[in-house]
Short mmCIF file of C-alpha atoms in Angstrom, two decimals:
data_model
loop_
_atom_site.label_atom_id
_atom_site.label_comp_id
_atom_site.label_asym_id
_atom_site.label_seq_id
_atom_site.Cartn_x
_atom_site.Cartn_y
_atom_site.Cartn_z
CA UNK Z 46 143.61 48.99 144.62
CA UNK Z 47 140.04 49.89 144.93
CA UNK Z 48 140.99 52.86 147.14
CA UNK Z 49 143.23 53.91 144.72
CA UNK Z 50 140.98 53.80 141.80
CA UNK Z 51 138.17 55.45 143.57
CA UNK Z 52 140.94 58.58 144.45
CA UNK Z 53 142.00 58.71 141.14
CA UNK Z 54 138.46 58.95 140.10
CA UNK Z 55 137.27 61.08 142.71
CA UNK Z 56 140.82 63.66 142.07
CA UNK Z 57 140.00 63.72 138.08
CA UNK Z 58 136.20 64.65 138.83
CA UNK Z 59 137.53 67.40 140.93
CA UNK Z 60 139.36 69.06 138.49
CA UNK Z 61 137.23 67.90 135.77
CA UNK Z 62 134.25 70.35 138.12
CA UNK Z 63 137.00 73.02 138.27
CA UNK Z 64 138.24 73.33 134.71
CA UNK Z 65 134.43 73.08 133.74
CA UNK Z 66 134.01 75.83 136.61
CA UNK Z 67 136.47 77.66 135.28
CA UNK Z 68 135.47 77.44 131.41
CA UNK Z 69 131.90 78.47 132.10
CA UNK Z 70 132.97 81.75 134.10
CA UNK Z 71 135.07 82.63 131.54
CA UNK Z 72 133.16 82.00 128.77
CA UNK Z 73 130.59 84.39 130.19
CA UNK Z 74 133.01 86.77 131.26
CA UNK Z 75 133.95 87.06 127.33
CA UNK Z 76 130.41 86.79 125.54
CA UNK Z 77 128.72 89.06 127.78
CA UNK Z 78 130.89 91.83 128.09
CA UNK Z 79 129.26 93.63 125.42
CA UNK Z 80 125.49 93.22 127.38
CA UNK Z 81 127.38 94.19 130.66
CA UNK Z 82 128.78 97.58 127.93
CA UNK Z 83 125.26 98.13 126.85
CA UNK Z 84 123.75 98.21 130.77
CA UNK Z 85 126.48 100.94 131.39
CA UNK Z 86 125.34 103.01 128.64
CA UNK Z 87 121.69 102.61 129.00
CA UNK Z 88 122.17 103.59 132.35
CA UNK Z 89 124.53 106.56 131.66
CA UNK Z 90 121.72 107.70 129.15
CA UNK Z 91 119.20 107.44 131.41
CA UNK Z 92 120.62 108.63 134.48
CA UNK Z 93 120.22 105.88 136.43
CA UNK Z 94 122.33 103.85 138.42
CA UNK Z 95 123.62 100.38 136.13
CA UNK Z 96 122.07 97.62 138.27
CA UNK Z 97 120.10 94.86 137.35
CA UNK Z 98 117.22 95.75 139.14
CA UNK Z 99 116.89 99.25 137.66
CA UNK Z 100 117.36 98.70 133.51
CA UNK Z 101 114.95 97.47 131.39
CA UNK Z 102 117.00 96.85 128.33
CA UNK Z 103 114.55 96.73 125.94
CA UNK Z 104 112.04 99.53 126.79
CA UNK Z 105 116.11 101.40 126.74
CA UNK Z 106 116.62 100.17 123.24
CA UNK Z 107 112.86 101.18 121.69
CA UNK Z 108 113.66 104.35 123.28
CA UNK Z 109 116.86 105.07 121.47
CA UNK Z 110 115.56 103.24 118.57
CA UNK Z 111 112.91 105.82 117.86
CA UNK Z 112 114.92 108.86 118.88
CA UNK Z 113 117.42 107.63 116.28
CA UNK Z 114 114.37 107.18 113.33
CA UNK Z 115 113.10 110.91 115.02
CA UNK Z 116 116.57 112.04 114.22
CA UNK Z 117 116.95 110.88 111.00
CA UNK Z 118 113.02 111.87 109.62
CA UNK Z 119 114.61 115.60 110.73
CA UNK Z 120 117.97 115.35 108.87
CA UNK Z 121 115.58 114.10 105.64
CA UNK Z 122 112.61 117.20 106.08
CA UNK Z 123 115.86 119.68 106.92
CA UNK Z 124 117.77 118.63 103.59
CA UNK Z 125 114.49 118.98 101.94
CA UNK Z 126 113.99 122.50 102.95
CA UNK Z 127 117.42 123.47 102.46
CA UNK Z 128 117.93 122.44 99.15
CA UNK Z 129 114.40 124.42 98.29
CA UNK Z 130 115.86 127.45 100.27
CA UNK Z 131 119.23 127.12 97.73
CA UNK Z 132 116.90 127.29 94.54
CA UNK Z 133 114.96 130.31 95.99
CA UNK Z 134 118.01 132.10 97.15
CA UNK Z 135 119.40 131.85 93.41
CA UNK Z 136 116.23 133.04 92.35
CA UNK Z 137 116.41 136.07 94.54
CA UNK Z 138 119.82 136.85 93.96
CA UNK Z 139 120.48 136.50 97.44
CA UNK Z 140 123.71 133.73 96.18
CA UNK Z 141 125.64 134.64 93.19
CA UNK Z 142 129.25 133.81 93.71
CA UNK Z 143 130.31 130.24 91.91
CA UNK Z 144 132.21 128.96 94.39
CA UNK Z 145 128.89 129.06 97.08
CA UNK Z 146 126.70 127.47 94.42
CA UNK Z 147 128.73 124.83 94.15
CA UNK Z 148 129.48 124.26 97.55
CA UNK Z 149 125.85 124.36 98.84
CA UNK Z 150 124.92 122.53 95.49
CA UNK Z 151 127.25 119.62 96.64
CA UNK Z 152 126.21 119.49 99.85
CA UNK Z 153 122.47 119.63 99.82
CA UNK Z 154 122.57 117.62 95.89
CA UNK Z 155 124.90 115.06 96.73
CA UNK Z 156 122.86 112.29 94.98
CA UNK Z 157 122.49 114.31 91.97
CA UNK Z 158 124.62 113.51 88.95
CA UNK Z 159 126.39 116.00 86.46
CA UNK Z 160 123.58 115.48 83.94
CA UNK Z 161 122.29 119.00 82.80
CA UNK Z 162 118.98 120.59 84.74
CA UNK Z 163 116.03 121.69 83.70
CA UNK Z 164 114.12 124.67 85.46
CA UNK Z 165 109.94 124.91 84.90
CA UNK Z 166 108.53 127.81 86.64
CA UNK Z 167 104.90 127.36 87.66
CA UNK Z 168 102.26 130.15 88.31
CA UNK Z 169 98.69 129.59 89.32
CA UNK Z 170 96.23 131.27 86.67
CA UNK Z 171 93.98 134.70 87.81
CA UNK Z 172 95.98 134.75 91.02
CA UNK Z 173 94.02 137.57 92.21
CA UNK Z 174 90.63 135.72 91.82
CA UNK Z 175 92.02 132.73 93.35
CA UNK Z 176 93.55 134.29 96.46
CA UNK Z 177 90.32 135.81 97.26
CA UNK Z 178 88.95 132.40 97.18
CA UNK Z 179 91.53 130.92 99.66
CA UNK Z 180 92.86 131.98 103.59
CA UNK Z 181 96.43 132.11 103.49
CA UNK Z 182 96.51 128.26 105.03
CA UNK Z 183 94.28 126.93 102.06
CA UNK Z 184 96.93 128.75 99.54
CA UNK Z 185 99.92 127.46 101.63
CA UNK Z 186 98.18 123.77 101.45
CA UNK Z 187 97.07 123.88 98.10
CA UNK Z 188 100.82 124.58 96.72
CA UNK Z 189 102.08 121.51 99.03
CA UNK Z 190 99.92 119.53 97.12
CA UNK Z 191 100.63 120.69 93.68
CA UNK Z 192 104.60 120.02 94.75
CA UNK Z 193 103.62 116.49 95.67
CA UNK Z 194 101.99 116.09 92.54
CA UNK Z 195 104.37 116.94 90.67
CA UNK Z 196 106.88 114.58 93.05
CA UNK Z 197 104.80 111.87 92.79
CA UNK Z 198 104.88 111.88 88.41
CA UNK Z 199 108.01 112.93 88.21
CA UNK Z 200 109.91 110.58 90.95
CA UNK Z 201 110.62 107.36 88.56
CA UNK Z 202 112.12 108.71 86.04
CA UNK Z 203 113.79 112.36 87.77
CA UNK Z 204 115.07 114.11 90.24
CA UNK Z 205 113.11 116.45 91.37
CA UNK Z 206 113.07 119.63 94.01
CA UNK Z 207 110.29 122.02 94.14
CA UNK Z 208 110.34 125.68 95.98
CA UNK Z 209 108.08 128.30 96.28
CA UNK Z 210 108.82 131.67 94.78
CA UNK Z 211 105.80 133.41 96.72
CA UNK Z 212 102.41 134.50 95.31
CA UNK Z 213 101.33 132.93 92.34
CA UNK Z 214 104.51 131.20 91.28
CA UNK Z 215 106.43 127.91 92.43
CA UNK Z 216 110.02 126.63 91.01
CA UNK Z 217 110.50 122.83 90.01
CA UNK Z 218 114.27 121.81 89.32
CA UNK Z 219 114.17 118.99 87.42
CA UNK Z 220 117.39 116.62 86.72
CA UNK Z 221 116.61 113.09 84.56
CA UNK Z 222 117.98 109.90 86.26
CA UNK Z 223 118.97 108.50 83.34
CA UNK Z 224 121.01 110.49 80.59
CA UNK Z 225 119.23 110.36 77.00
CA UNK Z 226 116.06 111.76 78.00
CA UNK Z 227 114.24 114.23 75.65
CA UNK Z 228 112.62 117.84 76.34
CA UNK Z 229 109.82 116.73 74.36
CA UNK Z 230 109.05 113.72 77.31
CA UNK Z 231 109.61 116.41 79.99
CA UNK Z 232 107.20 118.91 78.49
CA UNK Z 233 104.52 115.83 77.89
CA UNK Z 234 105.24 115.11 81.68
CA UNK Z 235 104.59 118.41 82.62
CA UNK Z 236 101.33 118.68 80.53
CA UNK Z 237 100.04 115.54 82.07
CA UNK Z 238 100.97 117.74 85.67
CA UNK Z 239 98.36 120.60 84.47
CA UNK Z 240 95.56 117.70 84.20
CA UNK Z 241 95.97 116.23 87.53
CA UNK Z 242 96.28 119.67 89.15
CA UNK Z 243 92.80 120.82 87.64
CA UNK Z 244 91.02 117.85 87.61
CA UNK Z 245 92.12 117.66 91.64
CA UNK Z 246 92.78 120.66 92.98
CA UNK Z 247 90.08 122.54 90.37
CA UNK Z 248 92.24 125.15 89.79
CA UNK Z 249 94.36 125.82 86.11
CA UNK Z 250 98.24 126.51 86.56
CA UNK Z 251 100.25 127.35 83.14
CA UNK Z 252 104.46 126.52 83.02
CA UNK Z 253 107.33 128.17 81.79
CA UNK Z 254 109.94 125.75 81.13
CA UNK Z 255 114.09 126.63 80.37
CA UNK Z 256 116.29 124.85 78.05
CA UNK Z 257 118.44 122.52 79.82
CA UNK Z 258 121.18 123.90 81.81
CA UNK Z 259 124.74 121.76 81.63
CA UNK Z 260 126.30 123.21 84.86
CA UNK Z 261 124.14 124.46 88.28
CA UNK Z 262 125.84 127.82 88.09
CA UNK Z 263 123.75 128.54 85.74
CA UNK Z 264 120.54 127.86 87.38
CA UNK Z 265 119.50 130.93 87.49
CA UNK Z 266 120.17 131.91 84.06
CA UNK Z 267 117.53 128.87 83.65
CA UNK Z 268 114.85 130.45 86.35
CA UNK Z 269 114.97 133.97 84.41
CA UNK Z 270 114.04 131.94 80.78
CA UNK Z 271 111.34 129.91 82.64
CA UNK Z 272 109.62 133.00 83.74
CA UNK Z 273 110.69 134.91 80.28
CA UNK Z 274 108.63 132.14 78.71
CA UNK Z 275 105.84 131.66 81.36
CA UNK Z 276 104.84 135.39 80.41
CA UNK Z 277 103.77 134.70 76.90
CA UNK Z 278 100.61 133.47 78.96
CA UNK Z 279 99.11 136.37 78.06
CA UNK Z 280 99.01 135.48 74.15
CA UNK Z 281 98.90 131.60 74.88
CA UNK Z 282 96.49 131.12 77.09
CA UNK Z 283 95.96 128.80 80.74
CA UNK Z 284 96.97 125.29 81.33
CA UNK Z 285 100.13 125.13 78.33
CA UNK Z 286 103.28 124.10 78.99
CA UNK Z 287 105.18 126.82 77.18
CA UNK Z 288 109.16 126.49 76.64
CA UNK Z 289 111.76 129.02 76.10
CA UNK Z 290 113.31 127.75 72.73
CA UNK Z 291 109.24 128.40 71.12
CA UNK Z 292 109.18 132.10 72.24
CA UNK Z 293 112.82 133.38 72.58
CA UNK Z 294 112.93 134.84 69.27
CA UNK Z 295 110.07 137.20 70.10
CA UNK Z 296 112.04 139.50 72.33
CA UNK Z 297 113.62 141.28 69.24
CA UNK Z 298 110.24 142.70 68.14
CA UNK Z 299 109.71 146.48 69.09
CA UNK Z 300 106.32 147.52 70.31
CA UNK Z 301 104.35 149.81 68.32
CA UNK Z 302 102.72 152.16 70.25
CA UNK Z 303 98.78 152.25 69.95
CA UNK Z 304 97.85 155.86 72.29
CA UNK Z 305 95.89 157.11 69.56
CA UNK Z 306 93.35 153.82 69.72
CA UNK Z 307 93.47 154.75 73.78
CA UNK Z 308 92.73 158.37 73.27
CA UNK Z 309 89.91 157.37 71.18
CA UNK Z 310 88.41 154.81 73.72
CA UNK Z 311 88.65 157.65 76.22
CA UNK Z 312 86.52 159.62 74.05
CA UNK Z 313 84.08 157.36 73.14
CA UNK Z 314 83.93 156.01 76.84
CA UNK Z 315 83.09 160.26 77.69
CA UNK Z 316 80.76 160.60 75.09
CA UNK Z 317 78.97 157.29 76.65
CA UNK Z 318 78.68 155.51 73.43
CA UNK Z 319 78.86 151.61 74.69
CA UNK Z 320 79.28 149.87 71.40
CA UNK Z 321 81.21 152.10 69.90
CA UNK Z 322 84.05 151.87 73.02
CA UNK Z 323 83.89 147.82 73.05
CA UNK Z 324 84.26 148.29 69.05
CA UNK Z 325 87.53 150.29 69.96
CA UNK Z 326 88.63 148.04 72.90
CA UNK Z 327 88.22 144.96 70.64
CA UNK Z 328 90.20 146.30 68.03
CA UNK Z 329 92.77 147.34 70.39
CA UNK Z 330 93.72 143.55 71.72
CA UNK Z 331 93.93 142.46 68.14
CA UNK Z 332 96.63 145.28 67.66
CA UNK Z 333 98.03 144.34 70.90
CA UNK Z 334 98.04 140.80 70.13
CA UNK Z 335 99.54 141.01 66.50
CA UNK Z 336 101.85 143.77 67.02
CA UNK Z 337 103.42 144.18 70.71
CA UNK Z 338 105.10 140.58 70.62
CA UNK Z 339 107.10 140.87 74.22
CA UNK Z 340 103.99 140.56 76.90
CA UNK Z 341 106.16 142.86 79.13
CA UNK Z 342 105.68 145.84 76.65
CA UNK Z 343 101.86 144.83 76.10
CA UNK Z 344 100.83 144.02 79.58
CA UNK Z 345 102.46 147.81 80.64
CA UNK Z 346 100.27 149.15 78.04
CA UNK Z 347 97.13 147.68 79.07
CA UNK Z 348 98.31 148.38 82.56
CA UNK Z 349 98.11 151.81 81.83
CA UNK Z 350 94.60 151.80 79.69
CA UNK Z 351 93.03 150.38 82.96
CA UNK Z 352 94.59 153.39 84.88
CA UNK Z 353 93.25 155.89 82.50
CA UNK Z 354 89.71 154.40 82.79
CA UNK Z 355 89.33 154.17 86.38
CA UNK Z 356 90.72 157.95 86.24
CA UNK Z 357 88.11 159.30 84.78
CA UNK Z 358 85.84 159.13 88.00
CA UNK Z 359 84.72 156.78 90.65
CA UNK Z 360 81.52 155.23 89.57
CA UNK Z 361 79.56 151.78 91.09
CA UNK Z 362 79.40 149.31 89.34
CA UNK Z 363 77.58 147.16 92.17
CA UNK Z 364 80.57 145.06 93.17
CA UNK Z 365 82.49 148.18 94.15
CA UNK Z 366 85.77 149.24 93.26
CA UNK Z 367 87.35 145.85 92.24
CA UNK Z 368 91.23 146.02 91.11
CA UNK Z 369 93.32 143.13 89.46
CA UNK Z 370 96.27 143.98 91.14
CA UNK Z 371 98.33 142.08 88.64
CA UNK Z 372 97.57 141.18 85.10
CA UNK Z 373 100.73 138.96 84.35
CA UNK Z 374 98.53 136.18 85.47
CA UNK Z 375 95.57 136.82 83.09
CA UNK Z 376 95.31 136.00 79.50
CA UNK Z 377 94.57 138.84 76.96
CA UNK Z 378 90.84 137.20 76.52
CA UNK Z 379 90.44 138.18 79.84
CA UNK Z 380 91.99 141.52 79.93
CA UNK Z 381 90.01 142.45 77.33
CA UNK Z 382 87.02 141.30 79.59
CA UNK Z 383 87.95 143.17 82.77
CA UNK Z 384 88.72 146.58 79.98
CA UNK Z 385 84.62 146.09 78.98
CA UNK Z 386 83.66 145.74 82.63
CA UNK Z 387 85.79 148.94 83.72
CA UNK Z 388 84.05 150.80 80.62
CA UNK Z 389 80.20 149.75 81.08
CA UNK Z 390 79.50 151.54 84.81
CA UNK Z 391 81.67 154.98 82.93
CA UNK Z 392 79.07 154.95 79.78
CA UNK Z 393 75.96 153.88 81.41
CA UNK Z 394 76.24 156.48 84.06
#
């Protein structure tokens, strides 16, 4: 009987060892298949042969780890500069068909809602004064950081993309995140974005801002009343926020024309009277001011009194032959500074 027991014991711990055997290879056959999966792949990606000996799984998975986050960053800075590429080609004209708007809209917007746009156009003050102050790198740094300051006030509370137009001006589309908001809180926003910019950067920048825009196809309907209202500058002055519903009404107003004042200055400019001429240049930016209300029709004017100065002979005036290539950027205070400074070197001669 002892025998027997002692076989019976012995046969049942036998196969208890093999079903345990048996259980423990297949429990690791079946819970680490997916390591054994991942050794393959490692060592497919890494061209090397999927042994034991020759994968370190974790150096493996930090490497694909941070290709992956690599990856990604790109896809983000790509979107980035594609949707800023969109706004510029609308601005350009390069894209004017509906059905490409709204396909490269939707794909480069697609967390943007239907709620109506907003378009501000900004241009830095006396560009020509400032670009002589700054290489091509400081201008190119100094708009990044105007576009992240204006990211950084505006990110709460809207969606914002900002592009560069070239030279003096930058666009910044502007879409609230919550529907409800008011112009009146954008434009305060905006004005609060001229502050920072000059009290950081030290330089004054002055915005043009659209009325709100219900569909993107009309974006660029938006850009063109940003700039129509960013060039009433001239009368307004640096560092305003200045939108399109204040100054649309102005376009109606014909220019007068105002030669005779110029032929006088001419004459009085020959004759070499000084006070006389800054009398008659004085008197001629009041009339410009009052009476040519579309800056377009006044800044070609006063375009062409500069021209007719400096044509009436090269003189030095110490700093050489100085030109404002552009006066959309200047006030009218300041025109009528740079008219006296053209005059002086012709009378005192």
């Amino acid at each position: 009987k002892s025998k027997k027991v002692r076989n019976a014991v012995l046969s049942v711990s036998v196969a208890a060892l093999a079903l345990g055997a048996a259980t423990i290879f297949y429990i690791n056959k079946a819970a680490f298949r997916p390591v054994r999966r991942l050794k393959q792949l490692f060592s497919a990606y890494d061209r090397k042969e999927a042994s034991p000996e020759g994968i370190d799984l974790e150096k493996l998975a930090g490497e694909l780890l941070s290709n992956h986050a690599h990856l990604s960053q790109l896809v983000r800075e790509t979107m980035s500069e594609a949707s800023s590429k969109l706004i510029y080609d609308i601005y350009s004209g390069s894209i004017t068909g509906k059905r490409d708007i709204e396909e490269k809209w939707n794909r480069y917007f697609h967390d943007w809602t239907k709620e109506p746009v907003t378009v501000a156009v900004l241009s830095i003050d006396r560009y020509e004064a400032w670009s002589r102050t700054f290489t091509g790198a400081d201008q190119s740094l100094l708009k990044f950081a105007v576009a992240n300051i204006i990211a950084e006030l505006f990110e709460s509370t809207w969606r914002v993309v900002c592009a560069d137009l070239g030279k003096d001006k930058m666009a910044v589309l502007l879409q609230p995140r919550e529907s409800g908001v008011h112009g009146s809180d954008l434009e305060r926003k905006l004005e609060e974005a001229i502050e920072v910019v000059s009290h950081l950067l030290k330089f004054s920048v002055t915005i043009g801002l659209s009325t709100a825009q219900p569909e993107v196809v009309r974006l660029r309907q938006g850009m063109l009343e940003a700039e129509n209202a960013l060039t009433y500058r001239l009368y307004e002055g640096y560092g305003s926020v200045i939108p399109f519903y204040e100054v649309s009404g102005h376009e109606v107003q014909e220019p007068l024309s105002d030669a005779a004042t110029l032929e006088e200055l001419l004459r009085l400019i020959e004759a070499g009277d000084e006070p006389a001429a800054l009398a008659t240049v004085e008197r001629m930016i009041a009339y410009v001011r009052t009476q040519y209300g579309y800056p377009s029709a006044a800044l070609a004017f006063l375009q062409s009194a500069l021209e007719r100065i400096d044509q009436l002979g090269p003189v030095d005036d110490g700093e050489g032959q100085r030109q404002f290539e552009r006066l959309d950027t200047l006030e009218l205070s300041e025109i009528q500074s740079e008219l006296c400074r053209r005059i002086l070197p012709h009378v005192q001669r």
